Structures are given as C-alpha cells and as structure tokens.
C-alpha cells in the first residue's frame, strides 16, 4: 500500500470511528485529521469535504465490483443481480454507517452512475436496446439500491442466492 493509500485509509477509518461517537453533522475536518493523525493539508490533498470520503470509498468498491463481474464473466442480468446482492452482503457494515449518517443518498448516486457503466461495458446478454437506455439503467439501479438498504437493515433475511431466486420468480410472466 502506498503512502497515499495509507493516508486515505487513515482518514476513512478516522471518520468511521468518529461516527461511532458523534453525529455525522458534528464531525469536522479538524476532528477527522486529529483522529487520523494527518494534517489538514493532507486531508485537502485528497478530499474537498468529508462527504468526498464516502464518495471515494464507494468509487473504490464499485471498481472492485466491476472487476469481480469481469473476472466471473457475468453475462446475464440474473448473474449481475446475484453478484450485486453478494457484494452488498460483503459491505453491510459500511452501508449501515452510511444509513446511520443519513448519507445513503450517496450510495444511490453511485449505483446510478455505475449501473449505466456496467450495463454498457459488460459482455452480456442484455438486449442491445437496453444497454444505452437510461430508464432501464435507473430502474435497475433504484431496485438494487432499495434491495441493498433493506438487506442491510434486516428486512430481507434471505441469502443473496435466495433473494435473487425470489426476484426472478416474481419477474417471470405466464403467457396465457
């Protein structure tokens, strides 16, 4: 890990630790720097605001998710949603922190942008007319966001695999 990554990690961990003790709105950049053991100059080298810490963290996680989908050669929508549910489960604690800080909207913004990117760039069976369809991307992103929130808060008690199967059972249509 480079010195840059260490500094960013210290800042992230400091923010999470402070959020255990204080309301998000009460935490200052000065508090974060003191807890992380870094200067304000170091903080501002990487971030403009404390919200940027979360945005950066989400960006890094979504890059990780994209690499997983590429490595596993996810090509179907069903596989994509399953991998999404698995990924959400892996980061439950961090998503809870966002919810408790009333910053879950940042997660939605990130899911919106990354859903479009992933749908366009994965080698998949998504119908060509859906690849560049903003409505489809936002619809999918909104559904995944809501599922993530409810998975994390405990409303959905199923495993990612069970949740995904239930989703696709609901989506099946009967021709009749």
Short mmCIF file of C-alpha atoms in Angstrom, two decimals:
data_model
loop_
_atom_site.label_atom_id
_atom_site.label_comp_id
_atom_site.label_asym_id
_atom_site.label_seq_id
_atom_site.Cartn_x
_atom_site.Cartn_y
_atom_site.Cartn_z
CA UNK A 1 0.00 0.00 0.00
CA UNK A 2 1.41 3.38 -0.97
CA UNK A 3 1.76 6.30 1.41
CA UNK A 4 -1.16 7.95 -0.43
CA UNK A 5 -3.36 4.90 0.20
CA UNK A 6 -2.29 4.78 3.85
CA UNK A 7 -3.28 8.40 4.36
CA UNK A 8 -6.66 7.89 2.68
CA UNK A 9 -7.24 4.74 4.73
CA UNK A 10 -6.39 6.54 7.98
CA UNK A 11 -8.83 9.31 7.09
CA UNK A 12 -11.60 6.82 6.25
CA UNK A 13 -11.05 4.84 9.45
CA UNK A 14 -10.97 8.04 11.48
CA UNK A 15 -14.30 9.15 10.05
CA UNK A 16 -15.89 5.75 10.74
CA UNK A 17 -14.52 5.76 14.31
CA UNK A 18 -15.77 9.29 14.97
CA UNK A 19 -19.20 8.35 13.65
CA UNK A 20 -19.42 5.74 16.40
CA UNK A 21 -19.24 8.56 18.97
CA UNK A 22 -20.69 11.64 17.26
CA UNK A 23 -23.39 12.69 14.83
CA UNK A 24 -22.04 12.98 11.30
CA UNK A 25 -23.01 16.66 11.13
CA UNK A 26 -20.98 17.41 14.26
CA UNK A 27 -17.74 15.92 12.89
CA UNK A 28 -15.33 18.47 11.48
CA UNK A 29 -12.39 18.04 9.14
CA UNK A 30 -10.23 19.06 12.11
CA UNK A 31 -11.69 16.14 14.13
CA UNK A 32 -11.01 13.72 11.30
CA UNK A 33 -7.43 14.90 10.87
CA UNK A 34 -6.72 14.69 14.59
CA UNK A 35 -8.12 11.18 14.80
CA UNK A 36 -6.28 10.06 11.63
CA UNK A 37 -3.00 11.68 12.65
CA UNK A 38 -2.74 13.62 9.40
CA UNK A 39 -2.53 17.32 8.61
CA UNK A 40 -5.40 19.32 7.16
CA UNK A 41 -3.20 19.81 4.10
CA UNK A 42 -3.07 16.03 3.66
CA UNK A 43 -6.85 15.82 4.01
CA UNK A 44 -7.41 18.51 1.39
CA UNK A 45 -4.89 16.88 -0.93
CA UNK A 46 -7.41 14.04 -1.38
CA UNK A 47 -10.80 15.47 -0.40
CA UNK A 48 -12.71 18.73 -0.55
CA UNK A 49 -15.35 17.73 2.02
CA UNK A 50 -15.99 14.89 4.43
CA UNK A 51 -18.71 13.62 2.03
CA UNK A 52 -15.91 13.09 -0.50
CA UNK A 53 -14.51 10.39 1.79
CA UNK A 54 -17.67 8.33 1.28
CA UNK A 55 -17.83 9.06 -2.43
CA UNK A 56 -14.24 7.93 -2.86
CA UNK A 57 -14.90 4.81 -0.80
CA UNK A 58 -17.96 3.99 -2.94
CA UNK A 59 -15.94 4.55 -6.12
CA UNK A 60 -13.27 2.13 -4.93
CA UNK A 61 -15.89 -0.50 -4.01
CA UNK A 62 -17.64 -0.18 -7.36
CA UNK A 63 -14.33 -0.56 -9.19
CA UNK A 64 -13.82 -3.72 -7.14
CA UNK A 65 -17.34 -4.89 -8.06
CA UNK A 66 -16.73 -4.24 -11.76
CA UNK A 67 -13.54 -6.30 -11.63
CA UNK A 68 -15.41 -9.16 -9.95
CA UNK A 69 -18.09 -9.13 -12.64
CA UNK A 70 -15.41 -9.16 -15.35
CA UNK A 71 -13.43 -11.98 -13.70
CA UNK A 72 -16.53 -14.11 -13.16
CA UNK A 73 -17.61 -13.33 -16.71
CA UNK A 74 -21.05 -12.18 -15.63
CA UNK A 75 -23.13 -12.11 -18.80
CA UNK A 76 -26.76 -12.32 -17.69
CA UNK A 77 -28.91 -9.90 -15.81
CA UNK A 78 -29.69 -12.65 -13.30
CA UNK A 79 -25.97 -13.21 -12.63
CA UNK A 80 -25.43 -9.46 -12.37
CA UNK A 81 -28.13 -9.04 -9.71
CA UNK A 82 -26.80 -12.08 -7.81
CA UNK A 83 -23.28 -10.65 -7.73
CA UNK A 84 -24.73 -7.32 -6.63
CA UNK A 85 -26.56 -8.96 -3.71
CA UNK A 86 -23.40 -10.84 -2.72
CA UNK A 87 -21.39 -7.65 -2.85
CA UNK A 88 -23.93 -5.77 -0.76
CA UNK A 89 -23.80 -8.53 1.84
CA UNK A 90 -20.00 -8.23 1.98
CA UNK A 91 -20.22 -4.50 2.76
CA UNK A 92 -23.22 -4.50 5.11
CA UNK A 93 -21.34 -2.78 7.93
CA UNK A 94 -20.17 0.07 5.73
CA UNK A 95 -23.62 0.59 4.23
CA UNK A 96 -25.09 0.71 7.74
CA UNK A 97 -22.66 3.52 8.54
CA UNK A 98 -23.96 5.48 5.54
CA UNK A 99 -27.56 4.89 6.62
CA UNK A 100 -26.87 5.95 10.20
CA UNK A 101 -25.22 9.12 8.92
CA UNK A 102 -28.23 9.83 6.68
CA UNK A 103 -25.90 9.67 3.69
CA UNK A 104 -27.45 6.68 1.91
CA UNK A 105 -28.38 9.02 -0.97
CA UNK A 106 -24.68 9.00 -1.89
CA UNK A 107 -24.92 5.25 -2.41
CA UNK A 108 -27.88 5.73 -4.76
CA UNK A 109 -25.98 8.33 -6.77
CA UNK A 110 -23.04 5.96 -7.13
CA UNK A 111 -25.24 2.97 -8.04
CA UNK A 112 -26.97 5.11 -10.70
CA UNK A 113 -23.70 6.02 -12.38
CA UNK A 114 -22.11 2.61 -12.08
CA UNK A 115 -25.18 0.66 -13.24
CA UNK A 116 -25.08 2.55 -16.53
CA UNK A 117 -21.35 2.00 -16.89
CA UNK A 118 -21.51 -1.71 -16.10
CA UNK A 119 -24.52 -2.38 -18.33
CA UNK A 120 -22.80 -0.66 -21.25
CA UNK A 121 -19.43 -2.32 -20.78
CA UNK A 122 -20.05 -5.90 -19.71
CA UNK A 123 -20.11 -8.54 -22.38
CA UNK A 124 -23.62 -9.63 -21.63
CA UNK A 125 -26.90 -10.86 -22.97
CA UNK A 126 -28.59 -7.54 -22.14
CA UNK A 127 -30.69 -6.69 -25.15
CA UNK A 128 -28.89 -4.03 -27.24
CA UNK A 129 -31.76 -1.58 -26.86
CA UNK A 130 -31.36 -1.76 -23.06
CA UNK A 131 -27.60 -1.14 -22.99
CA UNK A 132 -28.00 2.59 -23.63
CA UNK A 133 -31.48 3.01 -22.20
CA UNK A 134 -31.28 5.44 -19.28
CA UNK A 135 -34.73 4.45 -17.99
CA UNK A 136 -33.71 0.78 -17.76
CA UNK A 137 -30.43 1.67 -16.01
CA UNK A 138 -32.12 3.93 -13.46
CA UNK A 139 -34.91 1.39 -12.88
CA UNK A 140 -32.36 -1.36 -12.23
CA UNK A 141 -30.20 0.91 -10.07
CA UNK A 142 -33.17 2.02 -7.99
CA UNK A 143 -34.26 -1.55 -7.41
CA UNK A 144 -30.75 -2.64 -6.41
CA UNK A 145 -30.39 0.37 -4.12
CA UNK A 146 -33.66 -0.38 -2.35
CA UNK A 147 -32.77 -4.06 -2.06
CA UNK A 148 -29.40 -3.06 -0.57
CA UNK A 149 -30.99 -0.81 2.02
CA UNK A 150 -33.50 -3.48 3.03
CA UNK A 151 -30.86 -6.24 3.07
CA UNK A 152 -28.67 -4.16 5.36
CA UNK A 153 -31.49 -3.11 7.70
CA UNK A 154 -32.56 -6.74 8.06
CA UNK A 155 -35.93 -6.62 6.34
CA UNK A 156 -34.77 -9.26 3.85
CA UNK A 157 -33.44 -12.23 5.77
CA UNK A 158 -32.63 -14.40 2.74
CA UNK A 159 -29.18 -15.20 1.43
CA UNK A 160 -28.16 -13.37 -1.73
CA UNK A 161 -28.91 -16.55 -3.68
CA UNK A 162 -32.41 -16.89 -2.19
CA UNK A 163 -33.12 -13.21 -2.70
CA UNK A 164 -32.06 -13.43 -6.34
CA UNK A 165 -34.20 -16.53 -6.96
CA UNK A 166 -37.21 -14.83 -5.37
CA UNK A 167 -36.64 -11.75 -7.54
CA UNK A 168 -36.65 -13.79 -10.74
CA UNK A 169 -39.68 -15.82 -9.67
CA UNK A 170 -41.55 -12.53 -9.30
CA UNK A 171 -40.37 -11.34 -12.71
CA UNK A 172 -41.46 -14.49 -14.56
CA UNK A 173 -44.52 -13.96 -16.67
CA UNK A 174 -47.02 -16.53 -17.75
CA UNK A 175 -48.21 -16.45 -21.33
CA UNK A 176 -51.79 -17.33 -21.31
#
